[in-house]
PDB file of C-alpha atoms in Angstrom:
ATOM      1  CA  MET G   1      -5.374 -19.272   2.084  1.00 39.00           C
ATOM      2  CA  PHE G   2      -8.996 -18.874   0.974  1.00 38.00           C
ATOM      3  CA  VAL G   3     -10.188 -21.334   3.604  1.00 38.00           C
ATOM      4  CA  LEU G   4      -8.256 -19.477   6.276  1.00 38.00           C
ATOM      5  CA  LEU G   5      -9.871 -16.226   5.210  1.00 37.00           C
ATOM      6  CA  ALA G   6     -13.261 -17.865   5.337  1.00 38.00           C
ATOM      7  CA  VAL G   7     -12.614 -19.001   8.901  1.00 39.00           C
ATOM      8  CA  VAL G   8     -11.780 -15.419   9.830  1.00 41.00           C
ATOM      9  CA  PHE G   9     -14.914 -14.300   7.992  1.00 41.00           C
ATOM     10  CA  GLY G  10     -17.167 -16.644   9.913  1.00 45.00           C
ATOM     11  CA  ALA G  11     -15.475 -16.095  13.252  1.00 42.00           C
ATOM     12  CA  GLY G  12     -15.559 -12.347  12.805  1.00 48.00           C
ATOM     13  CA  PHE G  13     -19.294 -12.083  13.290  1.00 45.00           C
ATOM     14  CA  VAL G  14     -18.931 -13.950  16.552  1.00 42.00           C
ATOM     15  CA  LEU G  15     -16.000 -11.801  17.631  1.00 48.00           C
ATOM     16  CA  PHE G  16     -17.570  -8.463  16.791  1.00 55.00           C
ATOM     17  CA  GLY G  17     -21.164  -9.475  17.457  1.00 46.00           C
ATOM     18  CA  VAL G  18     -20.708  -9.908  21.193  1.00 36.00           C
ATOM     19  CA  GLY G  19     -20.625  -7.240  23.846  1.00 34.00           C
ATOM     20  CA  SER G  20     -21.638  -4.178  21.832  1.00 37.00           C
ATOM     21  CA  GLY G  21     -24.039  -1.876  23.546  1.00 37.00           C
ATOM     22  CA  SER G  22     -23.798   1.816  22.800  1.00 41.00           C
ATOM     23  CA  ASN G  23     -24.907   1.570  19.187  1.00 44.00           C
ATOM     24  CA  GLY G  24     -27.016  -1.564  19.301  1.00 45.00           C
ATOM     25  CA  ILE G  25     -24.563  -3.387  17.048  1.00 49.00           C
ATOM     26  CA  SER G  26     -24.869  -6.667  18.870  1.00 44.00           C
ATOM     27  CA  ASP G  27     -28.636  -6.575  18.470  1.00 48.00           C
ATOM     28  CA  ALA G  28     -28.328  -5.596  14.830  1.00 47.00           C
ATOM     29  CA  LEU G  29     -26.058  -8.481  14.026  1.00 48.00           C
ATOM     30  CA  GLN G  30     -28.142 -10.931  16.009  1.00 44.00           C
ATOM     31  CA  ASN G  31     -31.366  -9.828  14.324  1.00 48.00           C
ATOM     32  CA  ALA G  32     -29.695 -10.025  10.942  1.00 47.00           C
ATOM     33  CA  PHE G  33     -29.450 -13.775  11.272  1.00 45.00           C
ATOM     34  CA  ASN G  34     -33.111 -14.305  12.108  1.00 49.00           C
ATOM     35  CA  PHE G  35     -34.930 -13.196   8.985  1.00 48.00           C
ATOM     36  CA  GLY G  36     -37.897 -15.385   8.212  1.00 47.00           C
ATOM     37  CA  GLY G  37     -37.762 -17.319  11.470  1.00 48.00           C
ATOM     38  CA  GLY G  38     -41.025 -18.572  12.839  1.00 48.00           C
ATOM     39  CA  THR G  39     -43.103 -17.145  10.013  1.00 49.00           C
ATOM     40  CA  SER G  40     -45.972 -18.759   8.165  1.00 58.00           C
ATOM     41  CA  GLY G  41     -47.704 -17.782   4.961  1.00 69.00           C
ATOM     42  CA  PRO G  42     -48.307 -18.792   1.359  1.00 83.00           C
ATOM     43  CA  SER G  43     -46.566 -21.896   0.087  1.00 92.00           C
ATOM     44  CA  ILE G  44     -43.406 -21.693  -1.987  1.00 95.00           C
ATOM     45  CA  SER G  45     -45.213 -23.138  -4.992  1.00 95.00           C
ATOM     46  CA  SER G  46     -47.974 -20.526  -4.874  1.00 95.00           C
ATOM     47  CA  LEU G  47     -45.464 -17.707  -4.460  1.00 96.00           C
ATOM     48  CA  GLN G  48     -43.373 -19.066  -7.314  1.00 96.00           C
ATOM     49  CA  LYS G  49     -46.438 -18.993  -9.544  1.00 96.00           C
ATOM     50  CA  LYS G  50     -47.008 -15.362  -8.578  1.00 96.00           C
ATOM     51  CA  VAL G  51     -43.504 -14.242  -9.513  1.00 97.00           C
ATOM     52  CA  ASP G  52     -43.571 -16.320 -12.676  1.00 97.00           C
ATOM     53  CA  LYS G  53     -46.781 -14.552 -13.672  1.00 97.00           C
ATOM     54  CA  ASN G  54     -45.529 -11.127 -12.622  1.00 97.00           C
ATOM     55  CA  PRO G  55     -41.714 -10.931 -12.391  1.00 96.00           C
ATOM     56  CA  ASN G  56     -41.914  -7.297 -11.269  1.00 97.00           C
ATOM     57  CA  ASP G  57     -43.979  -8.073  -8.173  1.00 97.00           C
ATOM     58  CA  ALA G  58     -41.438  -7.093  -5.526  1.00 97.00           C
ATOM     59  CA  ALA G  59     -43.660  -8.042  -2.586  1.00 96.00           C
ATOM     60  CA  SER G  60     -44.053 -11.599  -3.887  1.00 97.00           C
ATOM     61  CA  TRP G  61     -40.283 -11.949  -4.372  1.00 97.00           C
ATOM     62  CA  ARG G  62     -39.763 -10.830  -0.783  1.00 97.00           C
ATOM     63  CA  ALA G  63     -42.391 -13.271   0.464  1.00 96.00           C
ATOM     64  CA  LEU G  64     -40.804 -16.047  -1.586  1.00 97.00           C
ATOM     65  CA  ALA G  65     -37.421 -15.283  -0.025  1.00 97.00           C
ATOM     66  CA  THR G  66     -38.949 -15.474   3.446  1.00 95.00           C
ATOM     67  CA  ALA G  67     -40.577 -18.801   2.611  1.00 96.00           C
ATOM     68  CA  TYR G  68     -37.239 -20.216   1.483  1.00 96.00           C
ATOM     69  CA  GLU G  69     -35.522 -18.859   4.600  1.00 95.00           C
ATOM     70  CA  THR G  70     -38.098 -20.612   6.758  1.00 94.00           C
ATOM     71  CA  LYS G  71     -37.116 -23.838   4.986  1.00 94.00           C
ATOM     72  CA  HIS G  72     -33.407 -22.994   5.467  1.00 93.00           C
ATOM     73  CA  ASP G  73     -32.982 -23.028   1.693  1.00 96.00           C
ATOM     74  CA  THR G  74     -30.289 -20.371   1.574  1.00 95.00           C
ATOM     75  CA  GLN G  75     -29.431 -20.579  -2.116  1.00 95.00           C
ATOM     76  CA  ASN G  76     -32.999 -20.082  -3.297  1.00 96.00           C
ATOM     77  CA  ALA G  77     -33.585 -17.394  -0.672  1.00 97.00           C
ATOM     78  CA  ILE G  78     -30.617 -15.522  -2.119  1.00 97.00           C
ATOM     79  CA  SER G  79     -31.969 -15.856  -5.652  1.00 97.00           C
ATOM     80  CA  ALA G  80     -35.305 -14.399  -4.569  1.00 97.00           C
ATOM     81  CA  LEU G  81     -33.659 -11.582  -2.623  1.00 98.00           C
ATOM     82  CA  VAL G  82     -31.430 -10.696  -5.557  1.00 97.00           C
ATOM     83  CA  ARG G  83     -34.566 -10.199  -7.646  1.00 98.00           C
ATOM     84  CA  TYR G  84     -36.263  -8.286  -4.839  1.00 98.00           C
ATOM     85  CA  THR G  85     -33.351  -5.901  -4.222  1.00 97.00           C
ATOM     86  CA  ALA G  86     -33.038  -5.311  -7.965  1.00 97.00           C
ATOM     87  CA  LEU G  87     -36.646  -4.103  -7.900  1.00 98.00           C
ATOM     88  CA  LYS G  88     -36.221  -2.270  -4.587  1.00 97.00           C
ATOM     89  CA  PRO G  89     -32.573  -1.124  -4.577  1.00 96.00           C
ATOM     90  CA  LYS G  90     -33.130   1.418  -1.802  1.00 96.00           C
ATOM     91  CA  ASP G  91     -34.640  -1.045   0.652  1.00 97.00           C
ATOM     92  CA  ALA G  92     -31.907  -1.229   3.280  1.00 96.00           C
ATOM     93  CA  THR G  93     -33.653  -4.032   5.160  1.00 96.00           C
ATOM     94  CA  GLY G  94     -33.781  -6.151   2.014  1.00 97.00           C
ATOM     95  CA  LEU G  95     -30.081  -5.576   1.346  1.00 97.00           C
ATOM     96  CA  GLN G  96     -29.241  -6.475   4.943  1.00 96.00           C
ATOM     97  CA  GLU G  97     -31.233  -9.655   4.586  1.00 96.00           C
ATOM     98  CA  LEU G  98     -29.474 -10.537   1.329  1.00 97.00           C
ATOM     99  CA  ALA G  99     -26.040  -9.836   2.805  1.00 95.00           C
ATOM    100  CA  THR G 100     -26.858 -12.034   5.777  1.00 93.00           C
ATOM    101  CA  GLU G 101     -27.920 -14.896   3.527  1.00 95.00           C
ATOM    102  CA  TYR G 102     -24.636 -14.558   1.639  1.00 95.00           C
ATOM    103  CA  THR G 103     -22.712 -14.892   4.913  1.00 92.00           C
ATOM    104  CA  THR G 104     -24.717 -18.006   5.746  1.00 92.00           C
ATOM    105  CA  LEU G 105     -23.904 -19.510   2.353  1.00 92.00           C
ATOM    106  CA  ALA G 106     -20.243 -18.554   2.757  1.00 91.00           C
ATOM    107  CA  ASP G 107     -20.177 -20.456   6.030  1.00 90.00           C
ATOM    108  CA  THR G 108     -21.588 -23.506   4.240  1.00 89.00           C
ATOM    109  CA  TYR G 109     -18.968 -23.332   1.486  1.00 88.00           C
ATOM    110  CA  ASN G 110     -16.269 -22.748   4.070  1.00 88.00           C
ATOM    111  CA  THR G 111     -17.238 -25.989   5.798  1.00 88.00           C
ATOM    112  CA  GLN G 112     -17.318 -27.819   2.474  1.00 85.00           C
ATOM    113  CA  ALA G 113     -13.898 -26.458   1.568  1.00 82.00           C
ATOM    114  CA  GLN G 114     -12.417 -27.551   4.881  1.00 85.00           C
ATOM    115  CA  ASN G 115     -13.921 -31.028   4.587  1.00 85.00           C
ATOM    116  CA  ALA G 116     -12.706 -31.357   1.006  1.00 78.00           C
ATOM    117  CA  GLU G 117      -9.281 -30.165   2.052  1.00 78.00           C
ATOM    118  CA  VAL G 118      -9.099 -32.874   4.713  1.00 81.00           C
ATOM    119  CA  GLN G 119     -10.161 -35.510   2.189  1.00 75.00           C
ATOM    120  CA  SER G 120      -7.634 -34.205  -0.297  1.00 72.00           C
ATOM    121  CA  ALA G 121      -4.840 -34.348   2.272  1.00 72.00           C
ATOM    122  CA  THR G 122      -5.811 -37.897   3.205  1.00 72.00           C
ATOM    123  CA  ALA G 123      -5.929 -38.962  -0.433  1.00 63.00           C
ATOM    124  CA  ASN G 124      -2.494 -37.519  -1.023  1.00 57.00           C
ATOM    125  CA  LEU G 125      -0.858 -39.142   2.004  1.00 50.00           C
ATOM    126  CA  ALA G 126       0.019 -42.338   0.160  1.00 51.00           C
ATOM    127  CA  PRO G 127       3.033 -40.946  -1.750  1.00 53.00           C
ATOM    128  CA  ALA G 128       4.721 -40.072   1.523  1.00 53.00           C
ATOM    129  CA  PHE G 129       4.913 -43.745   2.398  1.00 51.00           C
ATOM    130  CA  LEU G 130       6.103 -44.970  -0.993  1.00 54.00           C
ATOM    131  CA  PRO G 131       9.710 -45.915  -1.757  1.00 54.00           C
ATOM    132  CA  SER G 132      11.848 -43.248  -3.380  1.00 57.00           C
ATOM    133  CA  SER G 133      10.931 -42.532  -6.979  1.00 55.00           C
ATOM    134  CA  SER G 134      14.629 -42.719  -7.832  1.00 60.00           C
ATOM    135  CA  THR G 135      14.558 -46.467  -7.293  1.00 66.00           C
ATOM    136  CA  ALA G 136      13.148 -48.992  -9.719  1.00 60.00           C
ATOM    137  CA  PHE G 137      10.687 -50.151  -7.084  1.00 55.00           C
ATOM    138  CA  GLY G 138       9.567 -46.592  -6.414  1.00 54.00           C
ATOM    139  CA  LYS G 139       9.107 -45.875 -10.108  1.00 56.00           C
ATOM    140  CA  ALA G 140       6.738 -48.816 -10.321  1.00 55.00           C
ATOM    141  CA  PHE G 141       4.484 -47.018  -7.839  1.00 50.00           C
ATOM    142  CA  THR G 142       4.776 -43.458  -9.121  1.00 56.00           C
ATOM    143  CA  SER G 143       4.610 -44.097 -12.836  1.00 55.00           C
ATOM    144  CA  THR G 144       1.095 -43.855 -14.270  1.00 51.00           C
ATOM    145  CA  THR G 145       1.935 -46.870 -16.406  1.00 50.00           C
ATOM    146  CA  GLY G 146       3.780 -48.698 -13.622  1.00 50.00           C
ATOM    147  CA  ALA G 147       2.659 -52.152 -12.630  1.00 47.00           C
ATOM    148  CA  LEU G 148       2.196 -51.116  -9.009  1.00 48.00           C
ATOM    149  CA  SER G 149       0.499 -47.795  -9.665  1.00 49.00           C
ATOM    150  CA  ASP G 150      -2.895 -47.597  -7.941  1.00 52.00           C
ATOM    151  CA  PRO G 151      -5.455 -46.102 -10.348  1.00 54.00           C
ATOM    152  CA  ILE G 152      -8.151 -45.979  -7.661  1.00 50.00           C
ATOM    153  CA  SER G 153      -5.964 -43.955  -5.292  1.00 53.00           C
ATOM    154  CA  ASN G 154      -4.941 -41.670  -8.120  1.00 54.00           C
ATOM    155  CA  ALA G 155      -8.569 -41.105  -9.084  1.00 56.00           C
ATOM    156  CA  ASN G 156      -9.599 -40.467  -5.475  1.00 59.00           C
ATOM    157  CA  ALA G 157      -6.820 -37.933  -5.023  1.00 61.00           C
ATOM    158  CA  GLY G 158      -7.827 -36.133  -8.207  1.00 66.00           C
ATOM    159  CA  THR G 159     -11.473 -36.038  -7.166  1.00 72.00           C
ATOM    160  CA  ALA G 160     -10.619 -34.733  -3.697  1.00 70.00           C
ATOM    161  CA  ASN G 161      -8.372 -32.021  -5.118  1.00 77.00           C
ATOM    162  CA  GLN G 162     -11.079 -30.911  -7.535  1.00 81.00           C
ATOM    163  CA  ALA G 163     -13.697 -30.859  -4.778  1.00 78.00           C
ATOM    164  CA  THR G 164     -11.435 -28.623  -2.714  1.00 79.00           C
ATOM    165  CA  GLN G 165     -10.897 -26.232  -5.591  1.00 84.00           C
ATOM    166  CA  ASP G 166     -14.607 -26.147  -6.438  1.00 84.00           C
ATOM    167  CA  ALA G 167     -15.538 -25.312  -2.841  1.00 80.00           C
ATOM    168  CA  ILE G 168     -12.896 -22.587  -2.675  1.00 86.00           C
ATOM    169  CA  ASN G 169     -14.133 -21.073  -5.935  1.00 88.00           C
ATOM    170  CA  GLN G 170     -17.710 -21.031  -4.650  1.00 88.00           C
ATOM    171  CA  LEU G 171     -16.588 -19.560  -1.334  1.00 89.00           C
ATOM    172  CA  THR G 172     -14.589 -16.813  -3.031  1.00 90.00           C
ATOM    173  CA  SER G 173     -17.539 -15.887  -5.223  1.00 92.00           C
ATOM    174  CA  VAL G 174     -19.985 -15.704  -2.316  1.00 93.00           C
ATOM    175  CA  GLU G 175     -17.585 -13.643  -0.196  1.00 93.00           C
ATOM    176  CA  SER G 176     -17.310 -11.156  -3.034  1.00 94.00           C
ATOM    177  CA  GLN G 177     -21.097 -11.000  -3.412  1.00 95.00           C
ATOM    178  CA  ALA G 178     -21.503 -10.440   0.326  1.00 95.00           C
ATOM    179  CA  GLU G 179     -19.022  -7.586   0.219  1.00 96.00           C
ATOM    180  CA  ASP G 180     -20.747  -5.972  -2.774  1.00 97.00           C
ATOM    181  CA  THR G 181     -24.088  -6.155  -0.978  1.00 97.00           C
ATOM    182  CA  PHE G 182     -22.707  -4.573   2.181  1.00 97.00           C
ATOM    183  CA  LYS G 183     -21.168  -1.807   0.052  1.00 97.00           C
ATOM    184  CA  LYS G 184     -24.610  -1.006  -1.343  1.00 97.00           C
ATOM    185  CA  LEU G 185     -26.058  -1.079   2.165  1.00 97.00           C
ATOM    186  CA  ALA G 186     -23.309   1.218   3.460  1.00 97.00           C
ATOM    187  CA  LYS G 187     -24.138   3.773   0.772  1.00 96.00           C
ATOM    188  CA  LEU G 188     -27.778   3.752   1.822  1.00 96.00           C
ATOM    189  CA  THR G 189     -27.002   3.953   5.544  1.00 96.00           C
ATOM    190  CA  PRO G 190     -23.684   5.840   5.843  1.00 96.00           C
ATOM    191  CA  ALA G 191     -24.240   6.657   9.511  1.00 96.00           C
ATOM    192  CA  ASP G 192     -24.929   3.060  10.586  1.00 96.00           C
ATOM    193  CA  ALA G 193     -21.911   1.813  12.522  1.00 96.00           C
ATOM    194  CA  SER G 194     -23.144  -1.781  12.512  1.00 95.00           C
ATOM    195  CA  VAL G 195     -23.125  -1.818   8.702  1.00 96.00           C
ATOM    196  CA  GLN G 196     -19.576  -0.484   8.625  1.00 97.00           C
ATOM    197  CA  ILE G 197     -18.275  -3.223  10.878  1.00 95.00           C
ATOM    198  CA  GLN G 198     -20.040  -5.875   8.821  1.00 95.00           C
ATOM    199  CA  LEU G 199     -18.622  -4.386   5.624  1.00 96.00           C
ATOM    200  CA  GLY G 200     -15.171  -4.436   7.175  1.00 96.00           C
ATOM    201  CA  GLN G 201     -15.492  -8.081   8.087  1.00 94.00           C
ATOM    202  CA  THR G 202     -16.771  -9.199   4.701  1.00 94.00           C
ATOM    203  CA  ALA G 203     -14.124  -7.152   2.896  1.00 95.00           C
ATOM    204  CA  GLU G 204     -11.418  -8.681   5.067  1.00 93.00           C
ATOM    205  CA  ALA G 205     -12.716 -12.156   4.269  1.00 91.00           C
ATOM    206  CA  ALA G 206     -12.736 -11.315   0.565  1.00 92.00           C
ATOM    207  CA  ASN G 207      -9.107 -10.180   0.881  1.00 92.00           C
ATOM    208  CA  ASP G 208     -10.082  -6.587   0.036  1.00 95.00           C
ATOM    209  CA  THR G 209      -7.815  -4.998   2.606  1.00 94.00           C
ATOM    210  CA  ALA G 210      -8.298  -1.396   1.477  1.00 95.00           C
ATOM    211  CA  THR G 211     -12.091  -1.582   1.830  1.00 96.00           C
ATOM    212  CA  ALA G 212     -11.822  -3.373   5.175  1.00 96.00           C
ATOM    213  CA  ILE G 213      -9.525  -0.695   6.576  1.00 96.00           C
ATOM    214  CA  ALA G 214     -11.760   2.133   5.367  1.00 97.00           C
ATOM    215  CA  ALA G 215     -14.876   0.494   6.833  1.00 97.00           C
ATOM    216  CA  PHE G 216     -13.271  -0.212  10.195  1.00 97.00           C
ATOM    217  CA  LYS G 217     -11.975   3.360  10.406  1.00 97.00           C
ATOM    218  CA  LYS G 218     -15.427   4.704   9.644  1.00 97.00           C
ATOM    219  CA  PHE G 219     -16.876   2.433  12.312  1.00 97.00           C
ATOM    220  CA  LEU G 220     -14.464   3.926  14.847  1.00 97.00           C
ATOM    221  CA  LYS G 221     -15.420   7.424  13.725  1.00 97.00           C
ATOM    222  CA  LEU G 222     -19.128   6.670  14.089  1.00 97.00           C
ATOM    223  CA  ALA G 223     -18.826   4.699  17.325  1.00 96.00           C
ATOM    224  CA  PRO G 224     -15.549   5.645  19.056  1.00 96.00           C
ATOM    225  CA  THR G 225     -16.747   4.556  22.495  1.00 95.00           C
ATOM    226  CA  ASP G 226     -18.399   1.305  21.437  1.00 95.00           C
ATOM    227  CA  PRO G 227     -17.161  -1.710  23.450  1.00 95.00           C
ATOM    228  CA  LEU G 228     -15.987  -3.256  20.171  1.00 94.00           C
ATOM    229  CA  ALA G 229     -13.713  -0.315  19.362  1.00 95.00           C
ATOM    230  CA  PRO G 230     -10.586  -1.825  20.991  1.00 95.00           C
ATOM    231  CA  GLN G 231     -11.017  -5.035  18.998  1.00 95.00           C
ATOM    232  CA  VAL G 232     -11.458  -3.100  15.769  1.00 95.00           C
ATOM    233  CA  LYS G 233      -8.329  -1.069  16.503  1.00 95.00           C
ATOM    234  CA  SER G 234      -6.423  -4.297  17.055  1.00 94.00           C
ATOM    235  CA  VAL G 235      -7.591  -5.650  13.696  1.00 94.00           C
ATOM    236  CA  LEU G 236      -6.602  -2.398  11.998  1.00 94.00           C
ATOM    237  CA  LYS G 237      -3.072  -2.703  13.354  1.00 93.00           C
ATOM    238  CA  GLN G 238      -2.828  -6.071  11.624  1.00 92.00           C
ATOM    239  CA  LEU G 239      -4.403  -4.955   8.368  1.00 92.00           C
ATOM    240  CA  GLU G 240      -2.613  -1.652   7.784  1.00 86.00           C
ATOM    241  CA  PRO G 241       0.903  -3.155   7.454  1.00 81.00           C
ATOM    242  CA  ALA G 242      -0.489  -5.790   5.067  1.00 64.00           C
ATOM    243  CA  LYS G 243      -1.842  -3.053   2.797  1.00 63.00           C
ATOM    244  CA  LYS G 244       1.618  -1.589   2.208  1.00 59.00           C
TER     245      LYS G 244
END
């Protein structure tokens, strides 16, 4: 279920990020994924020394985040942006950047969860080909103390299952953090339709149906003639029955 939601989450930005024109939403979403690209500046080590020396130096935290983004180090970029937005909570651009990094990390965990799920399914295929556990021969395979029990297969299956659960837990956490960040951004920019649609998507991915519905409805109110409006209405028709 969580993996499926993550797929919707990732695909949503592609679905809603194409074809918008009247409110510049397509451009907003596209630009949101290009923070830090092609930039040059102080090294990460020098910036880290600056923030270590002065933890309240917001500009250095922002520069450190950009440096990490340039290196495609999403996790550390997020850590720096969390510190920056804590110091500058009304910086809408910083919140947008943080939310975008969360979506990037969610995509990474989504991929990990899917890969782990495939490995888990493969590791658990063996029992389907074993003789019935009701027979003496089958019991020899299924019993943990049985002579024919395969400890390596059992260990592999356990490891794969745990990896799947770990990835899902990480994904769920990041989706929630992305939603919280977009909520903060929406409060700062209540008239920004692009923020509302992004909030709706992240809330839907986080299984927060009520917030997703409210955000999508506000998007339609702010941008009723946007080319994405029909798609949003279609999503609302699917979400509203699920809320009841």
